[in-house]
Amino acid sequence: MKRTTISLIAVATALAAVTGIASLTSPEGDAAPQNKAAARLPVERSSLMCPAPSTSELAETLYTSFTPAGGEGAGGGGDAEKPTAELRPSASVLADTDAAPAKDDKDADADKDADDEKEAGDSAAAARKPAPDKPVVVLEAPGKPVAADADGGEAPALVGTATGALAPGWTAQQTTTVPAGGGRGLLGVSCTAPDTDFWFPAASLAERRQDYVHLTNPDDTSAVADIELYGKDGELKSTLSEGITVPPGGTVPVLLSTLTADKAGDVTVHVATRTGRVGAVVRSADETDGSDWLAASADPAGTAVLPGIPADATSVQLVAFAPGQEDADLKVQLAGPTGTITPAGFEKLRVKSGMTAMIDLKDVTRGEAGTLILSPAEKGRETPVVAALRVVRGKGEKKEVAFIPAAAPVGARATVADNRDKGSFLSLTAPGKAAQVKVSVSAGTRGGTAAVKTYTVKAGSTLTITAPVPEGLRGTFALTVQTVSGGPVHASRMLEVPDDGIPMFTVQNLSDDRGTVSVPVAEQDLSVLDD
């Protein structure tokens, strides 16, 4: 009885203390606010991965790292530790029967004729290279980009993390120039954030193509990924594409043609992880048209927007895939400078479920830069699709290829790094309502003054501008696009670096940088103390 009395007194005392603390911590003694909307706060940590640039000894690679200054999401992370943003070499896994079952000595021998695409040959020689401690690129403050370069074919994939005030909106670009050989071209890619699911329409297994999917694991535990290939008649048979292990901090390049005996010209690649997460991107090299990186399409959706087809494109091929259970009937439109039109002869596209569809749009832009828009042919019947464009500029032996996957909207803010005083072009498309956007240019990596301009994009049109250049620019700079008002905007940046008459170019989409995250408002709830 005495113990029971003491226990009751203790419980009563504890309840009184909790109630007292609650009243003390509530502003002015009032109850905590109810039903408040979740706050948007800056992210405190971001991860990015850049694939191994090239195996060509002629390759010249420039890395650029940048975090926007000011605005939404600028101050995250607190003051406990100094913010960091570093890209470090990964542990390169070029071959291992446990890590990359798609690669063996037989595959390497089959690829000896490709002088500039030697990953398979190299794969028989080394299983793993330990990552050095020294970072390749170090960003120290928001608002000013930093750059580093690497020459030759030994540059590894990079894995990076940004914390604190450098995390919200952190962006990195990898741009490689290969002037000659089977892998020649200007290869550009925005370093990717880790995920568990990726779709790559416009890949190929054709004899003249060598397409590798690069898988990079940013985490401290192994990731296991599956690779599925889909051609015009459905999924391709493969015995080597399941359970590919990507070790902690490592990268695995997989040659697609080693996964199946099929030589399908147009393929959709699906990468999905069983455990963990990876960054994924496809490197495509064509014997006649050059090479570039193919980034993942935006998530499957009923409408796909593919922004920034160059005005002088000599060949435009659209590849689409319907991952669901239903066929997709799509309306094909081109949003140009003055509005949206339907290209003659290419009004509609039917994409059967689980099958890859391709149409050759030829020189669809006819001298005016534009954006391709795929939408449901019948109102109210939205079937999710993924899509990408394979774009060629030039003719004969002076051709160059680039890819434009479907792009997610710019959203609140999106950034692309490595812009130059010449050859940087920004495409802005408002597929629905008109929109107003703010375009900010940073200082240069070695000097220059930041600037801001505002543009209006008419409904259903594409506005293509030469990227504004910071006054006194030295080095390269970053472009940040923010939606001020109106409907959704989709954007891409084209970078061109002509070489010996070849119109070398690469295109990167700008998508919401997700610099902020929704955080629910915590409320005091004493009901948890009830039985």
PDB file of N, CA, C and O in Angstrom, residues 52-114:
ATOM      1  N   ALA A  52      32.838   8.354 -64.728  1.00  0.00           N
ATOM      2  CA  ALA A  52      34.189   8.414 -65.294  1.00  0.00           C
ATOM      3  C   ALA A  52      34.098   9.034 -66.684  1.00  0.00           C
ATOM      4  O   ALA A  52      33.327   8.575 -67.523  1.00  0.00           O
ATOM      5  N   PRO A  53      34.857  10.102 -66.964  1.00  0.00           N
ATOM      6  CA  PRO A  53      34.634  10.903 -68.174  1.00  0.00           C
ATOM      7  C   PRO A  53      34.874  10.189 -69.491  1.00  0.00           C
ATOM      8  O   PRO A  53      34.061  10.263 -70.407  1.00  0.00           O
ATOM      9  N   SER A  54      36.012   9.502 -69.629  1.00  0.00           N
ATOM     10  CA  SER A  54      36.390   8.931 -70.920  1.00  0.00           C
ATOM     11  C   SER A  54      37.572   8.003 -70.734  1.00  0.00           C
ATOM     12  O   SER A  54      38.292   8.080 -69.725  1.00  0.00           O
ATOM     13  N   THR A  55      37.777   7.138 -71.726  1.00  0.00           N
ATOM     14  CA  THR A  55      38.986   6.311 -71.720  1.00  0.00           C
ATOM     15  C   THR A  55      39.984   6.794 -72.763  1.00  0.00           C
ATOM     16  O   THR A  55      41.043   6.194 -72.930  1.00  0.00           O
ATOM     17  N   SER A  56      39.666   7.872 -73.469  1.00  0.00           N
ATOM     18  CA  SER A  56      40.560   8.390 -74.501  1.00  0.00           C
ATOM     19  C   SER A  56      41.695   9.185 -73.875  1.00  0.00           C
ATOM     20  O   SER A  56      41.482  10.028 -72.997  1.00  0.00           O
ATOM     21  N   GLU A  57      42.909   8.945 -74.341  1.00  0.00           N
ATOM     22  CA  GLU A  57      44.063   9.703 -73.857  1.00  0.00           C
ATOM     23  C   GLU A  57      44.004  11.154 -74.322  1.00  0.00           C
ATOM     24  O   GLU A  57      44.725  12.009 -73.813  1.00  0.00           O
ATOM     25  N   LEU A  58      43.148  11.454 -75.298  1.00  0.00           N
ATOM     26  CA  LEU A  58      43.011  12.822 -75.808  1.00  0.00           C
ATOM     27  C   LEU A  58      41.977  13.628 -75.028  1.00  0.00           C
ATOM     28  O   LEU A  58      41.811  14.823 -75.273  1.00  0.00           O
ATOM     29  N   ALA A  59      41.284  12.993 -74.100  1.00  0.00           N
ATOM     30  CA  ALA A  59      40.184  13.647 -73.398  1.00  0.00           C
ATOM     31  C   ALA A  59      40.670  14.776 -72.493  1.00  0.00           C
ATOM     32  O   ALA A  59      41.683  14.650 -71.808  1.00  0.00           O
ATOM     33  N   GLU A  60      39.919  15.873 -72.503  1.00  0.00           N
ATOM     34  CA  GLU A  60      40.142  17.005 -71.598  1.00  0.00           C
ATOM     35  C   GLU A  60      38.834  17.274 -70.870  1.00  0.00           C
ATOM     36  O   GLU A  60      37.821  17.577 -71.507  1.00  0.00           O
ATOM     37  N   THR A  61      38.855  17.168 -69.551  1.00  0.00           N
ATOM     38  CA  THR A  61      37.628  17.278 -68.762  1.00  0.00           C
ATOM     39  C   THR A  61      37.683  18.472 -67.817  1.00  0.00           C
ATOM     40  O   THR A  61      38.704  18.704 -67.165  1.00  0.00           O
ATOM     41  N   LEU A  62      36.569  19.206 -67.769  1.00  0.00           N
ATOM     42  CA  LEU A  62      36.429  20.323 -66.833  1.00  0.00           C
ATOM     43  C   LEU A  62      35.274  20.030 -65.883  1.00  0.00           C
ATOM     44  O   LEU A  62      34.161  19.726 -66.318  1.00  0.00           O
ATOM     45  N   TYR A  63      35.549  20.100 -64.578  1.00  0.00           N
ATOM     46  CA  TYR A  63      34.518  19.969 -63.553  1.00  0.00           C
ATOM     47  C   TYR A  63      34.193  21.358 -63.007  1.00  0.00           C
ATOM     48  O   TYR A  63      35.098  22.145 -62.736  1.00  0.00           O
ATOM     49  N   THR A  64      32.911  21.644 -62.842  1.00  0.00           N
ATOM     50  CA  THR A  64      32.492  22.918 -62.254  1.00  0.00           C
ATOM     51  C   THR A  64      31.481  22.648 -61.152  1.00  0.00           C
ATOM     52  O   THR A  64      30.534  21.875 -61.344  1.00  0.00           O
ATOM     53  N   SER A  65      31.678  23.274 -59.993  1.00  0.00           N
ATOM     54  CA  SER A  65      30.815  23.070 -58.835  1.00  0.00           C
ATOM     55  C   SER A  65      30.268  24.418 -58.377  1.00  0.00           C
ATOM     56  O   SER A  65      30.999  25.418 -58.335  1.00  0.00           O
ATOM     57  N   PHE A  66      28.965  24.434 -57.996  1.00  0.00           N
ATOM     58  CA  PHE A  66      28.332  25.716 -57.657  1.00  0.00           C
ATOM     59  C   PHE A  66      27.117  25.502 -56.761  1.00  0.00           C
ATOM     60  O   PHE A  66      26.358  24.547 -56.929  1.00  0.00           O
ATOM     61  N   THR A  67      26.948  26.414 -55.798  1.00  0.00           N
ATOM     62  CA  THR A  67      25.734  26.510 -54.987  1.00  0.00           C
ATOM     63  C   THR A  67      25.214  27.939 -55.072  1.00  0.00           C
ATOM     64  O   THR A  67      25.975  28.881 -54.841  1.00  0.00           O
ATOM     65  N   PRO A  68      23.928  28.131 -55.435  1.00  0.00           N
ATOM     66  CA  PRO A  68      23.390  29.497 -55.521  1.00  0.00           C
ATOM     67  C   PRO A  68      23.468  30.225 -54.190  1.00  0.00           C
ATOM     68  O   PRO A  68      23.355  29.613 -53.118  1.00  0.00           O
ATOM     69  N   ALA A  69      23.644  31.529 -54.258  1.00  0.00           N
ATOM     70  CA  ALA A  69      23.672  32.367 -53.051  1.00  0.00           C
ATOM     71  C   ALA A  69      22.347  33.086 -52.905  1.00  0.00           C
ATOM     72  O   ALA A  69      21.712  33.446 -53.895  1.00  0.00           O
ATOM     73  N   GLY A  70      21.930  33.292 -51.650  1.00  0.00           N
ATOM     74  CA  GLY A  70      20.727  34.067 -51.393  1.00  0.00           C
ATOM     75  C   GLY A  70      19.486  33.338 -51.832  1.00  0.00           C
ATOM     76  O   GLY A  70      19.506  32.247 -52.384  1.00  0.00           O
ATOM     77  N   GLY A  71      18.341  33.960 -51.572  1.00  0.00           N
ATOM     78  CA  GLY A  71      17.078  33.395 -52.000  1.00  0.00           C
ATOM     79  C   GLY A  71      16.685  32.218 -51.141  1.00  0.00           C
ATOM     80  O   GLY A  71      17.270  31.896 -50.122  1.00  0.00           O
ATOM     81  N   GLU A  72      15.638  31.511 -51.610  1.00  0.00           N
ATOM     82  CA  GLU A  72      15.083  30.392 -50.863  1.00  0.00           C
ATOM     83  C   GLU A  72      16.110  29.295 -50.688  1.00  0.00           C
ATOM     84  O   GLU A  72      16.767  28.875 -51.618  1.00  0.00           O
ATOM     85  N   GLY A  73      16.248  28.838 -49.488  1.00  0.00           N
ATOM     86  CA  GLY A  73      17.129  27.714 -49.219  1.00  0.00           C
ATOM     87  C   GLY A  73      18.581  28.079 -49.074  1.00  0.00           C
ATOM     88  O   GLY A  73      19.439  27.236 -49.124  1.00  0.00           O
ATOM     89  N   ALA A  74      18.887  29.363 -48.878  1.00  0.00           N
ATOM     90  CA  ALA A  74      20.292  29.753 -48.900  1.00  0.00           C
ATOM     91  C   ALA A  74      21.023  29.526 -47.600  1.00  0.00           C
ATOM     92  O   ALA A  74      22.233  29.461 -47.565  1.00  0.00           O
ATOM     93  N   GLY A  75      20.317  29.412 -46.498  1.00  0.00           N
ATOM     94  CA  GLY A  75      21.055  29.444 -45.246  1.00  0.00           C
ATOM     95  C   GLY A  75      21.109  28.178 -44.463  1.00  0.00           C
ATOM     96  O   GLY A  75      21.409  28.180 -43.291  1.00  0.00           O
ATOM     97  N   GLY A  76      20.816  27.026 -45.107  1.00  0.00           N
ATOM     98  CA  GLY A  76      20.632  25.793 -44.354  1.00  0.00           C
ATOM     99  C   GLY A  76      21.847  25.313 -43.621  1.00  0.00           C
ATOM    100  O   GLY A  76      22.963  25.703 -43.843  1.00  0.00           O
ATOM    101  N   GLY A  77      21.565  24.371 -42.719  1.00  0.00           N
ATOM    102  CA  GLY A  77      22.645  23.617 -42.128  1.00  0.00           C
ATOM    103  C   GLY A  77      23.085  24.031 -40.763  1.00  0.00           C
ATOM    104  O   GLY A  77      23.792  23.310 -40.095  1.00  0.00           O
ATOM    105  N   GLY A  78      22.708  25.212 -40.279  1.00  0.00           N
ATOM    106  CA  GLY A  78      23.137  25.599 -38.953  1.00  0.00           C
ATOM    107  C   GLY A  78      24.581  26.030 -38.905  1.00  0.00           C
ATOM    108  O   GLY A  78      25.294  26.046 -39.889  1.00  0.00           O
ATOM    109  N   ASP A  79      25.049  26.373 -37.709  1.00  0.00           N
ATOM    110  CA  ASP A  79      26.398  26.909 -37.546  1.00  0.00           C
ATOM    111  C   ASP A  79      27.334  25.959 -36.802  1.00  0.00           C
ATOM    112  O   ASP A  79      28.447  26.315 -36.461  1.00  0.00           O
ATOM    113  N   ALA A  80      26.862  24.730 -36.541  1.00  0.00           N
ATOM    114  CA  ALA A  80      27.663  23.833 -35.716  1.00  0.00           C
ATOM    115  C   ALA A  80      28.965  23.462 -36.401  1.00  0.00           C
ATOM    116  O   ALA A  80      30.001  23.366 -35.761  1.00  0.00           O
ATOM    117  N   GLU A  81      28.951  23.252 -37.705  1.00  0.00           N
ATOM    118  CA  GLU A  81      30.140  22.864 -38.427  1.00  0.00           C
ATOM    119  C   GLU A  81      30.285  23.718 -39.675  1.00  0.00           C
ATOM    120  O   GLU A  81      29.321  24.233 -40.208  1.00  0.00           O
ATOM    121  N   LYS A  82      31.520  23.843 -40.139  1.00  0.00           N
ATOM    122  CA  LYS A  82      31.767  24.582 -41.365  1.00  0.00           C
ATOM    123  C   LYS A  82      31.176  23.820 -42.541  1.00  0.00           C
ATOM    124  O   LYS A  82      31.399  22.618 -42.692  1.00  0.00           O
ATOM    125  N   PRO A  83      30.400  24.500 -43.409  1.00  0.00           N
ATOM    126  CA  PRO A  83      29.809  23.802 -44.551  1.00  0.00           C
ATOM    127  C   PRO A  83      30.881  23.318 -45.519  1.00  0.00           C
ATOM    128  O   PRO A  83      31.940  23.935 -45.667  1.00  0.00           O
ATOM    129  N   THR A  84      30.599  22.203 -46.175  1.00  0.00           N
ATOM    130  CA  THR A  84      31.550  21.637 -47.132  1.00  0.00           C
ATOM    131  C   THR A  84      30.816  21.220 -48.399  1.00  0.00           C
ATOM    132  O   THR A  84      29.619  20.930 -48.373  1.00  0.00           O
ATOM    133  N   ALA A  85      31.544  21.182 -49.523  1.00  0.00           N
ATOM    134  CA  ALA A  85      31.031  20.639 -50.778  1.00  0.00           C
ATOM    135  C   ALA A  85      32.227  20.147 -51.575  1.00  0.00           C
ATOM    136  O   ALA A  85      32.970  20.942 -52.149  1.00  0.00           O
ATOM    137  N   GLU A  86      32.435  18.835 -51.575  1.00  0.00           N
ATOM    138  CA  GLU A  86      33.619  18.258 -52.197  1.00  0.00           C
ATOM    139  C   GLU A  86      33.244  17.104 -53.113  1.00  0.00           C
ATOM    140  O   GLU A  86      32.338  16.324 -52.815  1.00  0.00           O
ATOM    141  N   LEU A  87      33.960  16.989 -54.218  1.00  0.00           N
ATOM    142  CA  LEU A  87      33.856  15.841 -55.111  1.00  0.00           C
ATOM    143  C   LEU A  87      35.168  15.070 -55.035  1.00  0.00           C
ATOM    144  O   LEU A  87      36.241  15.628 -55.289  1.00  0.00           O
ATOM    145  N   ARG A  88      35.071  13.790 -54.666  1.00  0.00           N
ATOM    146  CA  ARG A  88      36.258  12.957 -54.504  1.00  0.00           C
ATOM    147  C   ARG A  88      36.207  11.764 -55.459  1.00  0.00           C
ATOM    148  O   ARG A  88      35.125  11.317 -55.838  1.00  0.00           O
ATOM    149  N   PRO A  89      37.367  11.208 -55.829  1.00  0.00           N
ATOM    150  CA  PRO A  89      37.371  10.018 -56.691  1.00  0.00           C
ATOM    151  C   PRO A  89      36.663   8.848 -56.025  1.00  0.00           C
ATOM    152  O   PRO A  89      36.804   8.610 -54.833  1.00  0.00           O
ATOM    153  N   SER A  90      35.894   8.127 -56.828  1.00  0.00           N
ATOM    154  CA  SER A  90      35.236   6.922 -56.327  1.00  0.00           C
ATOM    155  C   SER A  90      36.214   5.763 -56.377  1.00  0.00           C
ATOM    156  O   SER A  90      37.301   5.862 -56.943  1.00  0.00           O
ATOM    157  N   ALA A  91      35.793   4.644 -55.803  1.00  0.00           N
ATOM    158  CA  ALA A  91      36.551   3.408 -55.959  1.00  0.00           C
ATOM    159  C   ALA A  91      36.096   2.790 -57.265  1.00  0.00           C
ATOM    160  O   ALA A  91      34.985   2.278 -57.372  1.00  0.00           O
ATOM    161  N   SER A  92      36.908   2.883 -58.305  1.00  0.00           N
ATOM    162  CA  SER A  92      36.496   2.448 -59.644  1.00  0.00           C
ATOM    163  C   SER A  92      36.470   0.937 -59.726  1.00  0.00           C
ATOM    164  O   SER A  92      37.484   0.272 -59.534  1.00  0.00           O
ATOM    165  N   VAL A  93      35.335   0.388 -60.018  1.00  0.00           N
ATOM    166  CA  VAL A  93      35.190  -1.046 -60.188  1.00  0.00           C
ATOM    167  C   VAL A  93      34.990  -1.299 -61.667  1.00  0.00           C
ATOM    168  O   VAL A  93      33.934  -1.065 -62.209  1.00  0.00           O
ATOM    169  N   LEU A  94      36.039  -1.743 -62.338  1.00  0.00           N
ATOM    170  CA  LEU A  94      35.957  -1.939 -63.782  1.00  0.00           C
ATOM    171  C   LEU A  94      35.629  -3.377 -64.147  1.00  0.00           C
ATOM    172  O   LEU A  94      35.184  -3.655 -65.241  1.00  0.00           O
ATOM    173  N   ALA A  95      35.854  -4.301 -63.245  1.00  0.00           N
ATOM    174  CA  ALA A  95      35.440  -5.675 -63.510  1.00  0.00           C
ATOM    175  C   ALA A  95      35.552  -6.489 -62.249  1.00  0.00           C
ATOM    176  O   ALA A  95      36.470  -6.334 -61.470  1.00  0.00           O
ATOM    177  N   ASP A  96      34.586  -7.344 -62.053  1.00  0.00           N
ATOM    178  CA  ASP A  96      34.588  -8.243 -60.915  1.00  0.00           C
ATOM    179  C   ASP A  96      33.386  -9.154 -61.121  1.00  0.00           C
ATOM    180  O   ASP A  96      32.291  -8.672 -61.336  1.00  0.00           O
ATOM    181  N   THR A  97      33.561 -10.431 -61.069  1.00  0.00           N
ATOM    182  CA  THR A  97      32.435 -11.315 -61.347  1.00  0.00           C
ATOM    183  C   THR A  97      31.330 -11.123 -60.325  1.00  0.00           C
ATOM    184  O   THR A  97      30.168 -11.372 -60.607  1.00  0.00           O
ATOM    185  N   ASP A  98      31.676 -10.659 -59.132  1.00  0.00           N
ATOM    186  CA  ASP A  98      30.641 -10.405 -58.143  1.00  0.00           C
ATOM    187  C   ASP A  98      29.990  -9.061 -58.369  1.00  0.00           C
ATOM    188  O   ASP A  98      28.789  -8.895 -58.197  1.00  0.00           O
ATOM    189  N   ALA A  99      30.772  -8.049 -58.767  1.00  0.00           N
ATOM    190  CA  ALA A  99      30.230  -6.699 -58.881  1.00  0.00           C
ATOM    191  C   ALA A  99      29.628  -6.420 -60.229  1.00  0.00           C
ATOM    192  O   ALA A  99      28.636  -5.731 -60.337  1.00  0.00           O
ATOM    193  N   ALA A 100      30.229  -6.923 -61.299  1.00  0.00           N
ATOM    194  CA  ALA A 100      29.738  -6.609 -62.627  1.00  0.00           C
ATOM    195  C   ALA A 100      29.751  -7.863 -63.488  1.00  0.00           C
ATOM    196  O   ALA A 100      30.636  -8.073 -64.299  1.00  0.00           O
ATOM    197  N   PRO A 101      28.760  -8.734 -63.367  1.00  0.00           N
ATOM    198  CA  PRO A 101      28.762  -9.998 -64.070  1.00  0.00           C
ATOM    199  C   PRO A 101      28.693  -9.840 -65.576  1.00  0.00           C
ATOM    200  O   PRO A 101      28.938 -10.780 -66.309  1.00  0.00           O
ATOM    201  N   ALA A 102      28.371  -8.636 -66.045  1.00  0.00           N
ATOM    202  CA  ALA A 102      28.244  -8.443 -67.479  1.00  0.00           C
ATOM    203  C   ALA A 102      29.586  -8.356 -68.174  1.00  0.00           C
ATOM    204  O   ALA A 102      29.661  -8.319 -69.381  1.00  0.00           O
ATOM    205  N   LYS A 103      30.702  -8.292 -67.439  1.00  0.00           N
ATOM    206  CA  LYS A 103      32.001  -8.063 -68.049  1.00  0.00           C
ATOM    207  C   LYS A 103      32.926  -9.248 -67.811  1.00  0.00           C
ATOM    208  O   LYS A 103      33.094  -9.704 -66.706  1.00  0.00           O
ATOM    209  N   ASP A 104      33.552  -9.739 -68.882  1.00  0.00           N
ATOM    210  CA  ASP A 104      34.556 -10.772 -68.723  1.00  0.00           C
ATOM    211  C   ASP A 104      35.579 -10.648 -69.839  1.00  0.00           C
ATOM    212  O   ASP A 104      35.487  -9.782 -70.695  1.00  0.00           O
ATOM    213  N   ASP A 105      36.574 -11.559 -69.839  1.00  0.00           N
ATOM    214  CA  ASP A 105      37.661 -11.459 -70.808  1.00  0.00           C
ATOM    215  C   ASP A 105      37.153 -11.590 -72.237  1.00  0.00           C
ATOM    216  O   ASP A 105      37.650 -10.945 -73.159  1.00  0.00           O
ATOM    217  N   LYS A 106      36.153 -12.427 -72.436  1.00  0.00           N
ATOM    218  CA  LYS A 106      35.619 -12.618 -73.775  1.00  0.00           C
ATOM    219  C   LYS A 106      35.012 -11.332 -74.301  1.00  0.00           C
ATOM    220  O   LYS A 106      35.189 -10.947 -75.454  1.00  0.00           O
ATOM    221  N   ASP A 107      34.277 -10.632 -73.428  1.00  0.00           N
ATOM    222  CA  ASP A 107      33.689  -9.347 -73.819  1.00  0.00           C
ATOM    223  C   ASP A 107      34.777  -8.343 -74.140  1.00  0.00           C
ATOM    224  O   ASP A 107      34.647  -7.541 -75.066  1.00  0.00           O
ATOM    225  N   ALA A 108      35.861  -8.366 -73.367  1.00  0.00           N
ATOM    226  CA  ALA A 108      36.943  -7.410 -73.598  1.00  0.00           C
ATOM    227  C   ALA A 108      37.567  -7.629 -74.961  1.00  0.00           C
ATOM    228  O   ALA A 108      37.862  -6.680 -75.687  1.00  0.00           O
ATOM    229  N   ASP A 109      37.792  -8.909 -75.346  1.00  0.00           N
ATOM    230  CA  ASP A 109      38.391  -9.195 -76.636  1.00  0.00           C
ATOM    231  C   ASP A 109      37.518  -8.706 -77.775  1.00  0.00           C
ATOM    232  O   ASP A 109      38.009  -8.262 -78.815  1.00  0.00           O
ATOM    233  N   ALA A 110      36.211  -8.760 -77.586  1.00  0.00           N
ATOM    234  CA  ALA A 110      35.295  -8.354 -78.645  1.00  0.00           C
ATOM    235  C   ALA A 110      35.321  -6.860 -78.892  1.00  0.00           C
ATOM    236  O   ALA A 110      34.875  -6.384 -79.928  1.00  0.00           O
ATOM    237  N   ASP A 111      35.861  -6.103 -77.947  1.00  0.00           N
ATOM    238  CA  ASP A 111      35.808  -4.645 -78.059  1.00  0.00           C
ATOM    239  C   ASP A 111      37.153  -4.011 -78.378  1.00  0.00           C
ATOM    240  O   ASP A 111      37.326  -2.814 -78.237  1.00  0.00           O
ATOM    241  N   LYS A 112      38.148  -4.800 -78.790  1.00  0.00           N
ATOM    242  CA  LYS A 112      39.484  -4.260 -78.984  1.00  0.00           C
ATOM    243  C   LYS A 112      39.557  -3.257 -80.116  1.00  0.00           C
ATOM    244  O   LYS A 112      40.468  -2.431 -80.165  1.00  0.00           O
ATOM    245  N   ASP A 113      38.607  -3.313 -81.060  1.00  0.00           N
ATOM    246  CA  ASP A 113      38.654  -2.401 -82.199  1.00  0.00           C
ATOM    247  C   ASP A 113      38.247  -0.984 -81.824  1.00  0.00           C
ATOM    248  O   ASP A 113      38.444  -0.063 -82.605  1.00  0.00           O
ATOM    249  N   ALA A 114      37.662  -0.798 -80.673  1.00  0.00           N
ATOM    250  CA  ALA A 114      37.200   0.538 -80.272  1.00  0.00           C
ATOM    251  C   ALA A 114      38.276   1.204 -79.441  1.00  0.00           C
ATOM    252  O   ALA A 114      38.354   1.029 -78.236  1.00  0.00           O
TER     253      ALA A 114
END
